[in-house]
GROMACS .gro file of N, CA, C and O in nm:
model
  264
    1ARG      N    1  -1.564  -2.036   0.932
    1ARG     CA    2  -1.414  -1.966   0.888
    1ARG      C    3  -1.459  -1.824   0.973
    1ARG      O    4  -1.531  -1.743   0.963
    2THR      N    5  -1.308  -1.787   0.946
    2THR     CA    6  -1.292  -1.639   0.990
    2THR      C    7  -1.188  -1.577   0.874
    2THR      O    8  -1.108  -1.635   0.850
    3TYR      N    9  -1.273  -1.465   0.818
    3TYR     CA   10  -1.181  -1.386   0.736
    3TYR      C   11  -1.129  -1.252   0.811
    3TYR      O   12  -1.175  -1.165   0.880
    4ASP      N   13  -0.998  -1.185   0.732
    4ASP     CA   14  -0.937  -1.049   0.779
    4ASP      C   15  -1.064  -0.973   0.689
    4ASP      O   16  -1.120  -1.004   0.597
    5ALA      N   17  -1.078  -0.863   0.726
    5ALA     CA   18  -1.161  -0.725   0.657
    5ALA      C   19  -1.079  -0.691   0.575
    5ALA      O   20  -0.956  -0.753   0.517
    6ARG      N   21  -1.198  -0.675   0.457
    6ARG     CA   22  -1.149  -0.634   0.308
    6ARG      C   23  -1.017  -0.498   0.331
    6ARG      O   24  -1.054  -0.422   0.396
    7ARG      N   25  -0.912  -0.540   0.275
    7ARG     CA   26  -0.839  -0.436   0.257
    7ARG      C   27  -0.782  -0.413   0.120
    7ARG      O   28  -0.762  -0.504   0.031
    8THR      N   29  -0.710  -0.320   0.052
    8THR     CA   30  -0.650  -0.280  -0.104
    8THR      C   31  -0.501  -0.367  -0.071
    8THR      O   32  -0.458  -0.387   0.067
    9PRO      N   33  -0.470  -0.408  -0.176
    9PRO     CA   34  -0.330  -0.415  -0.168
    9PRO      C   35  -0.200  -0.324  -0.098
    9PRO      O   36  -0.129  -0.332  -0.022
   10ALA      N   37  -0.242  -0.198  -0.106
   10ALA     CA   38  -0.192  -0.075  -0.063
   10ALA      C   39  -0.196  -0.078   0.086
   10ALA      O   40  -0.098  -0.057   0.126
   11GLN      N   41  -0.309  -0.116   0.116
   11GLN     CA   42  -0.333  -0.119   0.279
   11GLN      C   43  -0.300  -0.203   0.363
   11GLN      O   44  -0.198  -0.194   0.458
   12ARG      N   45  -0.259  -0.350   0.260
   12ARG     CA   46  -0.191  -0.457   0.347
   12ARG      C   47  -0.093  -0.432   0.349
   12ARG      O   48   0.025  -0.435   0.465
   13ILE      N   49   0.005  -0.335   0.236
   13ILE     CA   50   0.121  -0.332   0.276
   13ILE      C   51   0.147  -0.220   0.341
   13ILE      O   52   0.241  -0.242   0.441
   14LYS      N   53   0.108  -0.101   0.384
   14LYS     CA   54   0.105  -0.048   0.488
   14LYS      C   55   0.096  -0.067   0.617
   14LYS      O   56   0.147  -0.030   0.710
   15ASP      N   57  -0.020  -0.156   0.623
   15ASP     CA   58  -0.033  -0.250   0.789
   15ASP      C   59   0.103  -0.354   0.809
   15ASP      O   60   0.095  -0.385   0.949
   16THR      N   61   0.202  -0.373   0.708
   16THR     CA   62   0.315  -0.459   0.761
   16THR      C   63   0.416  -0.377   0.831
   16THR      O   64   0.456  -0.457   0.922
   17GLY      N   65   0.388  -0.211   0.846
   17GLY     CA   66   0.509  -0.136   0.926
   17GLY      C   67   0.618  -0.140   0.866
   17GLY      O   68   0.744  -0.082   0.917
   18ILE      N   69   0.661  -0.220   0.732
   18ILE     CA   70   0.782  -0.214   0.680
   18ILE      C   71   0.805  -0.080   0.572
   18ILE      O   72   0.923  -0.037   0.521
   19MET      N   73   0.732   0.017   0.545
   19MET     CA   74   0.751   0.133   0.475
   19MET      C   75   0.799   0.235   0.597
   19MET      O   76   0.731   0.251   0.689
   20LEU      N   77   0.865   0.323   0.520
   20LEU     CA   78   0.924   0.442   0.608
   20LEU      C   79   0.797   0.532   0.589
   20LEU      O   80   0.729   0.537   0.499
   21GLU      N   81   0.789   0.638   0.676
   21GLU     CA   82   0.690   0.712   0.687
   21GLU      C   83   0.648   0.793   0.558
   21GLU      O   84   0.590   0.862   0.533
   22PRO      N   85   0.797   0.883   0.488
   22PRO     CA   86   0.757   0.907   0.382
   22PRO      C   87   0.702   0.849   0.273
   22PRO      O   88   0.614   0.940   0.198
   23GLN      N   89   0.738   0.730   0.266
   23GLN     CA   90   0.723   0.639   0.157
   23GLN      C   91   0.513   0.609   0.196
   23GLN      O   92   0.464   0.621   0.075
   24ARG      N   93   0.512   0.622   0.333
   24ARG     CA   94   0.368   0.604   0.328
   24ARG      C   95   0.306   0.727   0.318
   24ARG      O   96   0.150   0.713   0.242
   25ARG      N   97   0.334   0.807   0.309
   25ARG     CA   98   0.307   0.977   0.275
   25ARG      C   99   0.258   0.971   0.128
   25ARG      O  100   0.161   1.000   0.105
   26HIS      N  101   0.368   0.938   0.071
   26HIS     CA  102   0.375   0.945  -0.058
   26HIS      C  103   0.258   0.815  -0.150
   26HIS      O  104   0.195   0.882  -0.204
   27MET      N  105   0.267   0.733  -0.086
   27MET     CA  106   0.156   0.613  -0.134
   27MET      C  107  -0.019   0.641  -0.133
   27MET      O  108  -0.108   0.703  -0.199
   28ASP      N  109  -0.035   0.739   0.002
   28ASP     CA  110  -0.136   0.810   0.054
   28ASP      C  111  -0.162   0.925  -0.060
   28ASP      O  112  -0.309   0.935  -0.094
   29GLU      N  113  -0.081   1.022  -0.083
   29GLU     CA  114  -0.088   1.140  -0.163
   29GLU      C  115  -0.176   1.073  -0.307
   29GLU      O  116  -0.223   1.098  -0.364
   30LEU      N  117  -0.070   0.940  -0.375
   30LEU     CA  118  -0.092   0.909  -0.494
   30LEU      C  119  -0.252   0.820  -0.504
   30LEU      O  120  -0.329   0.856  -0.552
   31TYR      N  121  -0.295   0.771  -0.417
   31TYR     CA  122  -0.398   0.714  -0.381
   31TYR      C  123  -0.528   0.809  -0.336
   31TYR      O  124  -0.606   0.776  -0.443
   32ASP      N  125  -0.476   0.952  -0.268
   32ASP     CA  126  -0.588   0.983  -0.275
   32ASP      C  127  -0.642   1.085  -0.445
   32ASP      O  128  -0.725   1.140  -0.470
   33ILE      N  129  -0.493   1.115  -0.487
   33ILE     CA  130  -0.534   1.175  -0.639
   33ILE      C  131  -0.587   1.076  -0.779
   33ILE      O  132  -0.630   1.135  -0.850
   34LEU      N  133  -0.623   0.947  -0.697
   34LEU     CA  134  -0.675   0.856  -0.794
   34LEU      C  135  -0.787   0.852  -0.820
   34LEU      O  136  -0.886   0.833  -0.704
   35ASP      N  137  -0.851   0.878  -0.922
   35ASP     CA  138  -0.999   0.858  -0.952
   35ASP      C  139  -1.036   0.738  -1.001
   35ASP      O  140  -1.077   0.668  -1.113
   36LEU      N  141  -1.037   0.630  -0.878
   36LEU     CA  142  -1.032   0.479  -0.920
   36LEU      C  143  -1.189   0.486  -1.000
   36LEU      O  144  -1.194   0.363  -1.100
   37ALA      N  145  -1.274   0.531  -0.953
   37ALA     CA  146  -1.471   0.503  -1.018
   37ALA      C  147  -1.460   0.555  -1.177
   37ALA      O  148  -1.490   0.520  -1.261
   38GLY      N  149  -1.360   0.666  -1.182
   38GLY     CA  150  -1.349   0.746  -1.325
   38GLY      C  151  -1.249   0.647  -1.411
   38GLY      O  152  -1.299   0.634  -1.529
   39GLN      N  153  -1.176   0.581  -1.345
   39GLN     CA  154  -1.072   0.503  -1.451
   39GLN      C  155  -1.173   0.349  -1.478
   39GLN      O  156  -1.149   0.327  -1.600
   40THR      N  157  -1.245   0.340  -1.388
   40THR     CA  158  -1.324   0.205  -1.408
   40THR      C  159  -1.427   0.235  -1.518
   40THR      O  160  -1.437   0.154  -1.610
   41ASN      N  161  -1.457   0.333  -1.467
   41ASN     CA  162  -1.562   0.366  -1.595
   41ASN      C  163  -1.545   0.381  -1.741
   41ASN      O  164  -1.591   0.381  -1.820
   42ARG      N  165  -1.412   0.473  -1.736
   42ARG     CA  166  -1.336   0.468  -1.867
   42ARG      C  167  -1.334   0.358  -1.911
   42ARG      O  168  -1.326   0.337  -2.052
   43ILE      N  169  -1.216   0.274  -1.847
   43ILE     CA  170  -1.223   0.111  -1.879
   43ILE      C  171  -1.327   0.063  -1.994
   43ILE      O  172  -1.327   0.008  -2.060
   44ASN      N  173  -1.428   0.061  -1.878
   44ASN     CA  174  -1.564   0.027  -1.932
   44ASN      C  175  -1.621   0.068  -2.084
   44ASN      O  176  -1.649   0.008  -2.164
   45GLU      N  177  -1.580   0.181  -2.080
   45GLU     CA  178  -1.619   0.301  -2.200
   45GLU      C  179  -1.561   0.201  -2.367
   45GLU      O  180  -1.586   0.161  -2.456
   46ILE      N  181  -1.453   0.197  -2.288
   46ILE     CA  182  -1.356   0.176  -2.385
   46ILE      C  183  -1.359   0.023  -2.443
   46ILE      O  184  -1.349  -0.011  -2.573
   47GLN      N  185  -1.387  -0.071  -2.343
   47GLN     CA  186  -1.394  -0.198  -2.376
   47GLN      C  187  -1.554  -0.209  -2.453
   47GLN      O  188  -1.548  -0.309  -2.540
   48GLN      N  189  -1.641  -0.126  -2.437
   48GLN     CA  190  -1.772  -0.115  -2.513
   48GLN      C  191  -1.731  -0.097  -2.660
   48GLN      O  192  -1.785  -0.180  -2.758
   49HIS      N  193  -1.637   0.012  -2.646
   49HIS     CA  194  -1.615   0.035  -2.832
   49HIS      C  195  -1.555  -0.049  -2.900
   49HIS      O  196  -1.575  -0.063  -2.994
   50LEU      N  197  -1.468  -0.131  -2.847
   50LEU     CA  198  -1.370  -0.253  -2.883
   50LEU      C  199  -1.509  -0.322  -2.963
   50LEU      O  200  -1.434  -0.418  -3.017
   51ILE      N  201  -1.567  -0.346  -2.852
   51ILE     CA  202  -1.665  -0.482  -2.894
   51ILE      C  203  -1.755  -0.460  -2.997
   51ILE      O  204  -1.766  -0.508  -3.109
   52HIS      N  205  -1.807  -0.315  -2.993
   52HIS     CA  206  -1.861  -0.244  -3.126
   52HIS      C  207  -1.840  -0.243  -3.251
   52HIS      O  208  -1.851  -0.300  -3.341
   53LEU      N  209  -1.667  -0.217  -3.247
   53LEU     CA  210  -1.576  -0.221  -3.356
   53LEU      C  211  -1.535  -0.366  -3.404
   53LEU      O  212  -1.574  -0.365  -3.524
   54ALA      N  213  -1.515  -0.467  -3.315
   54ALA     CA  214  -1.515  -0.599  -3.361
   54ALA      C  215  -1.652  -0.647  -3.405
   54ALA      O  216  -1.659  -0.709  -3.539
   55ALA      N  217  -1.780  -0.573  -3.347
   55ALA     CA  218  -1.869  -0.665  -3.411
   55ALA      C  219  -1.882  -0.589  -3.582
   55ALA      O  220  -1.937  -0.660  -3.646
   56ALA      N  221  -1.893  -0.480  -3.596
   56ALA     CA  222  -1.854  -0.384  -3.705
   56ALA      C  223  -1.808  -0.485  -3.792
   56ALA      O  224  -1.826  -0.506  -3.928
   57LYS      N  225  -1.684  -0.505  -3.781
   57LYS     CA  226  -1.585  -0.604  -3.886
   57LYS      C  227  -1.618  -0.702  -3.891
   57LYS      O  228  -1.636  -0.767  -3.989
   58THR      N  229  -1.665  -0.748  -3.789
   58THR     CA  230  -1.685  -0.931  -3.826
   58THR      C  231  -1.848  -0.919  -3.930
   58THR      O  232  -1.830  -0.991  -4.008
   59ASN      N  233  -1.926  -0.810  -3.879
   59ASN     CA  234  -2.071  -0.798  -3.983
   59ASN      C  235  -1.993  -0.737  -4.138
   59ASN      O  236  -2.079  -0.799  -4.207
   60SER      N  237  -1.922  -0.686  -4.146
   60SER     CA  238  -1.853  -0.602  -4.287
   60SER      C  239  -1.777  -0.740  -4.338
   60SER      O  240  -1.773  -0.751  -4.482
   61GLN      N  241  -1.750  -0.815  -4.295
   61GLN     CA  242  -1.674  -0.959  -4.370
   61GLN      C  243  -1.735  -1.088  -4.361
   61GLN      O  244  -1.700  -1.164  -4.397
   62SER      N  245  -1.891  -1.088  -4.311
   62SER     CA  246  -1.976  -1.217  -4.364
   62SER      C  247  -2.019  -1.171  -4.467
   62SER      O  248  -2.017  -1.080  -4.563
   63PRO      N  249  -2.029  -1.292  -4.531
   63PRO     CA  250  -2.052  -1.369  -4.666
   63PRO      C  251  -2.223  -1.279  -4.662
   63PRO      O  252  -2.279  -1.323  -4.610
   64HIS      N  253  -2.248  -1.181  -4.782
   64HIS     CA  254  -2.375  -1.162  -4.800
   64HIS      C  255  -2.422  -1.239  -4.911
   64HIS      O  256  -2.345  -1.241  -5.028
   65ALA      N  257  -2.531  -1.232  -4.921
   65ALA     CA  258  -2.615  -1.305  -5.076
   65ALA      C  259  -2.627  -1.212  -5.183
   65ALA      O  260  -2.675  -1.093  -5.138
   66ALA      N  261  -2.593  -1.229  -5.281
   66ALA     CA  262  -2.561  -1.154  -5.403
   66ALA      C  263  -2.738  -1.160  -5.474
   66ALA      O  264  -2.788  -1.251  -5.480
   0.00000   0.00000   0.00000
């Protein structure tokens, strides 16, 4: 099998040639200012925090032997 090179959805859209140049520039500018690695790290931090909160709530609601 032959596969296409990996590209982001934004790259695929730009490669179609249907976007006007101002739209392409705007998309490039937005992509440049995004901190995708930072956003991924922040999402992971939030997920871990939610897991800890859920575990704490589960542990606090479990029946304790008196």
